[in-house]
Amino acid sequence: MESYEIAGARTEARFFKVCSERAGYTPGWFCKIKRADIAWDLRGVDAFAYIRCPHRAKRVKVPIQIKSSDAGRNDFLRTRPVHDIENILVFVVRDRDDDGHVRRTFYNELWKLREKGIDFDDFLRIAMQKKIPSHVWLCLHDKALQIRNYSLREA
């Protein structure tokens, strides 16, 4: 059985591959998906989706946490502050789901946020201002780099 870190890295690699491909059913309001940097990864954000919303001049930057199972999703939701839970889209990519299903489900989740007109700018600004203790940073940074490097090799 693979470790949860490797499963997560494999899931992230698949997510970025699937959601970076333009398919016939890619909505016109979807701009792009971008991998978060290490600083954001340590704050619980794996990716950002950029979407156009009605009545908004600029694109909306949607923070995303990618999980490989419902158990991982539930664990994330149980351990994160309410402010994070309300402002991070936690998206589950299951092995059993085909790529088209993953892509359509992801677009559907983004569409729901788009229709609500949610803006994440305040959350993103506040989250980036939060300090990560240096001992936590060093420990998590090394692990995050290992996982990220695995994920990038798999992509």
Short mmCIF file of C-alpha atoms in Angstrom, two decimals:
data_model
loop_
_atom_site.label_atom_id
_atom_site.label_comp_id
_atom_site.label_asym_id
_atom_site.label_seq_id
_atom_site.Cartn_x
_atom_site.Cartn_y
_atom_site.Cartn_z
CA MET A 1 0.00 0.00 0.00
CA GLU A 2 1.40 3.38 -0.93
CA SER A 3 1.87 6.13 1.62
CA TYR A 4 -0.72 8.87 1.81
CA GLU A 5 1.97 11.36 0.69
CA ILE A 6 2.63 9.39 -2.50
CA ALA A 7 -1.10 8.88 -3.11
CA GLY A 8 -1.62 12.62 -2.67
CA ALA A 9 1.23 13.48 -5.02
CA ARG A 10 -0.09 11.06 -7.64
CA THR A 11 -3.57 12.55 -7.28
CA GLU A 12 -2.26 16.10 -7.63
CA ALA A 13 -0.30 15.15 -10.74
CA ARG A 14 -3.42 13.64 -12.29
CA PHE A 15 -5.55 16.65 -11.33
CA PHE A 16 -3.16 19.11 -12.98
CA LYS A 17 -2.87 16.96 -16.10
CA VAL A 18 -6.63 16.55 -16.46
CA CYS A 19 -7.59 20.14 -15.62
CA SER A 20 -4.85 21.71 -17.74
CA GLU A 21 -6.10 20.00 -20.89
CA ARG A 22 -8.60 21.96 -22.92
CA ALA A 23 -11.51 19.76 -23.89
CA GLY A 24 -14.64 20.45 -25.91
CA TYR A 25 -16.65 21.04 -22.77
CA THR A 26 -14.20 23.47 -21.11
CA PRO A 27 -16.39 26.41 -20.10
CA GLY A 28 -15.54 29.81 -21.58
CA TRP A 29 -15.37 31.35 -18.10
CA PHE A 30 -12.58 28.99 -17.02
CA CYS A 31 -9.23 30.71 -17.58
CA LYS A 32 -6.56 28.41 -16.14
CA ILE A 33 -5.36 26.23 -13.31
CA LYS A 34 -2.04 26.92 -11.60
CA ARG A 35 -0.06 24.95 -9.04
CA ALA A 36 0.35 26.81 -5.74
CA ASP A 37 3.87 27.51 -4.50
CA ILE A 38 5.34 25.99 -1.33
CA ALA A 39 4.23 28.93 0.85
CA TRP A 40 0.62 28.36 -0.17
CA ASP A 41 0.99 24.59 0.07
CA LEU A 42 1.98 25.01 3.72
CA ARG A 43 -1.22 27.01 4.21
CA GLY A 44 -3.41 24.24 2.81
CA VAL A 45 -3.69 25.39 -0.82
CA ASP A 46 -2.48 23.10 -3.62
CA ALA A 47 -3.74 25.05 -6.60
CA PHE A 48 -5.52 28.14 -7.86
CA ALA A 49 -8.20 28.20 -10.53
CA TYR A 50 -8.72 31.47 -12.36
CA ILE A 51 -12.27 32.07 -13.52
CA ARG A 52 -14.35 34.91 -14.95
CA CYS A 53 -17.47 35.80 -12.98
CA PRO A 54 -20.54 37.78 -13.98
CA HIS A 55 -20.46 41.39 -12.82
CA ARG A 56 -16.72 41.23 -12.04
CA ALA A 57 -14.12 43.15 -13.99
CA LYS A 58 -11.19 40.97 -12.92
CA ARG A 59 -10.73 37.24 -12.79
CA VAL A 60 -11.40 35.44 -9.52
CA LYS A 61 -8.57 33.41 -8.00
CA VAL A 62 -10.06 30.29 -6.35
CA PRO A 63 -7.88 28.44 -3.78
CA ILE A 64 -8.08 24.65 -4.06
CA GLN A 65 -7.03 21.73 -1.86
CA ILE A 66 -6.79 18.44 -3.75
CA LYS A 67 -7.55 15.16 -1.96
CA SER A 68 -7.48 11.55 -3.13
CA SER A 69 -10.34 10.33 -0.93
CA ASP A 70 -13.39 11.41 1.03
CA ALA A 71 -11.52 10.42 4.20
CA GLY A 72 -8.72 12.84 3.30
CA ARG A 73 -11.28 15.54 2.57
CA ASN A 74 -13.03 14.97 5.89
CA ASP A 75 -9.72 15.01 7.75
CA PHE A 76 -8.78 18.33 6.12
CA LEU A 77 -12.17 19.84 6.99
CA ARG A 78 -11.95 18.55 10.57
CA THR A 79 -8.49 19.99 11.20
CA ARG A 80 -8.68 23.39 9.48
CA PRO A 81 -10.07 26.65 10.87
CA VAL A 82 -13.60 27.55 9.76
CA HIS A 83 -12.25 30.52 7.78
CA ASP A 84 -10.15 28.13 5.67
CA ILE A 85 -13.01 25.69 5.17
CA GLU A 86 -15.27 28.46 3.89
CA ASN A 87 -12.65 29.77 1.47
CA ILE A 88 -10.83 26.75 0.07
CA LEU A 89 -12.48 24.47 -2.46
CA VAL A 90 -11.64 20.93 -1.31
CA PHE A 91 -11.79 18.75 -4.40
CA VAL A 92 -11.59 14.95 -4.33
CA VAL A 93 -10.03 13.08 -7.28
CA ARG A 94 -10.86 9.39 -6.94
CA ASP A 95 -8.88 6.71 -8.76
CA ARG A 96 -12.11 5.12 -10.01
CA ASP A 97 -13.30 8.30 -11.76
CA ASP A 98 -12.31 8.73 -15.39
CA ASP A 99 -10.61 11.94 -16.51
CA GLY A 100 -13.74 13.35 -18.13
CA HIS A 101 -15.71 12.88 -14.92
CA VAL A 102 -12.97 14.59 -12.88
CA ARG A 103 -12.92 17.53 -15.27
CA ARG A 104 -16.72 17.93 -15.43
CA THR A 105 -17.08 17.64 -11.65
CA PHE A 106 -14.34 20.23 -11.11
CA TYR A 107 -15.96 22.68 -13.54
CA ASN A 108 -19.31 22.11 -11.84
CA GLU A 109 -17.83 22.96 -8.41
CA LEU A 110 -16.24 26.10 -9.85
CA TRP A 111 -19.52 27.03 -11.54
CA LYS A 112 -21.31 26.90 -8.16
CA LEU A 113 -18.76 29.31 -6.68
CA ARG A 114 -18.99 31.50 -9.78
CA GLU A 115 -22.77 31.74 -9.49
CA LYS A 116 -22.53 32.71 -5.83
CA GLY A 117 -20.15 35.52 -6.79
CA ILE A 118 -17.67 34.59 -4.07
CA ASP A 119 -14.51 36.70 -3.89
CA PHE A 120 -11.48 35.19 -2.20
CA ASP A 121 -9.23 38.28 -2.18
CA ASP A 122 -9.66 39.06 1.53
CA PHE A 123 -9.06 35.44 2.52
CA LEU A 124 -5.95 35.23 0.34
CA ARG A 125 -4.52 38.46 1.73
CA ILE A 126 -5.13 37.45 5.36
CA ALA A 127 -3.89 33.88 4.85
CA MET A 128 -0.60 35.04 3.35
CA GLN A 129 -0.02 37.39 6.29
CA LYS A 130 -0.23 34.53 8.79
CA LYS A 131 3.21 33.51 9.99
CA ILE A 132 4.27 29.90 9.94
CA PRO A 133 6.63 29.10 12.86
CA SER A 134 10.16 28.45 11.62
CA HIS A 135 10.38 24.91 13.06
CA VAL A 136 7.08 24.01 11.36
CA TRP A 137 8.20 25.70 8.14
CA LEU A 138 11.43 23.67 7.99
CA CYS A 139 9.77 20.34 8.69
CA LEU A 140 6.81 20.86 6.36
CA HIS A 141 8.86 22.61 3.69
CA ASP A 142 11.16 19.59 3.25
CA LYS A 143 8.22 17.17 3.10
CA ALA A 144 6.30 19.44 0.73
CA LEU A 145 9.29 19.66 -1.60
CA GLN A 146 9.65 15.87 -1.68
CA ILE A 147 5.97 15.40 -2.48
CA ARG A 148 5.93 18.24 -5.02
CA ASN A 149 8.98 16.82 -6.79
CA TYR A 150 7.29 13.41 -6.96
CA SER A 151 4.10 15.01 -8.26
CA LEU A 152 5.98 16.95 -10.96
CA ARG A 153 7.81 13.79 -12.11
CA GLU A 154 4.47 11.98 -12.43
CA ALA A 155 2.84 14.79 -14.46
#
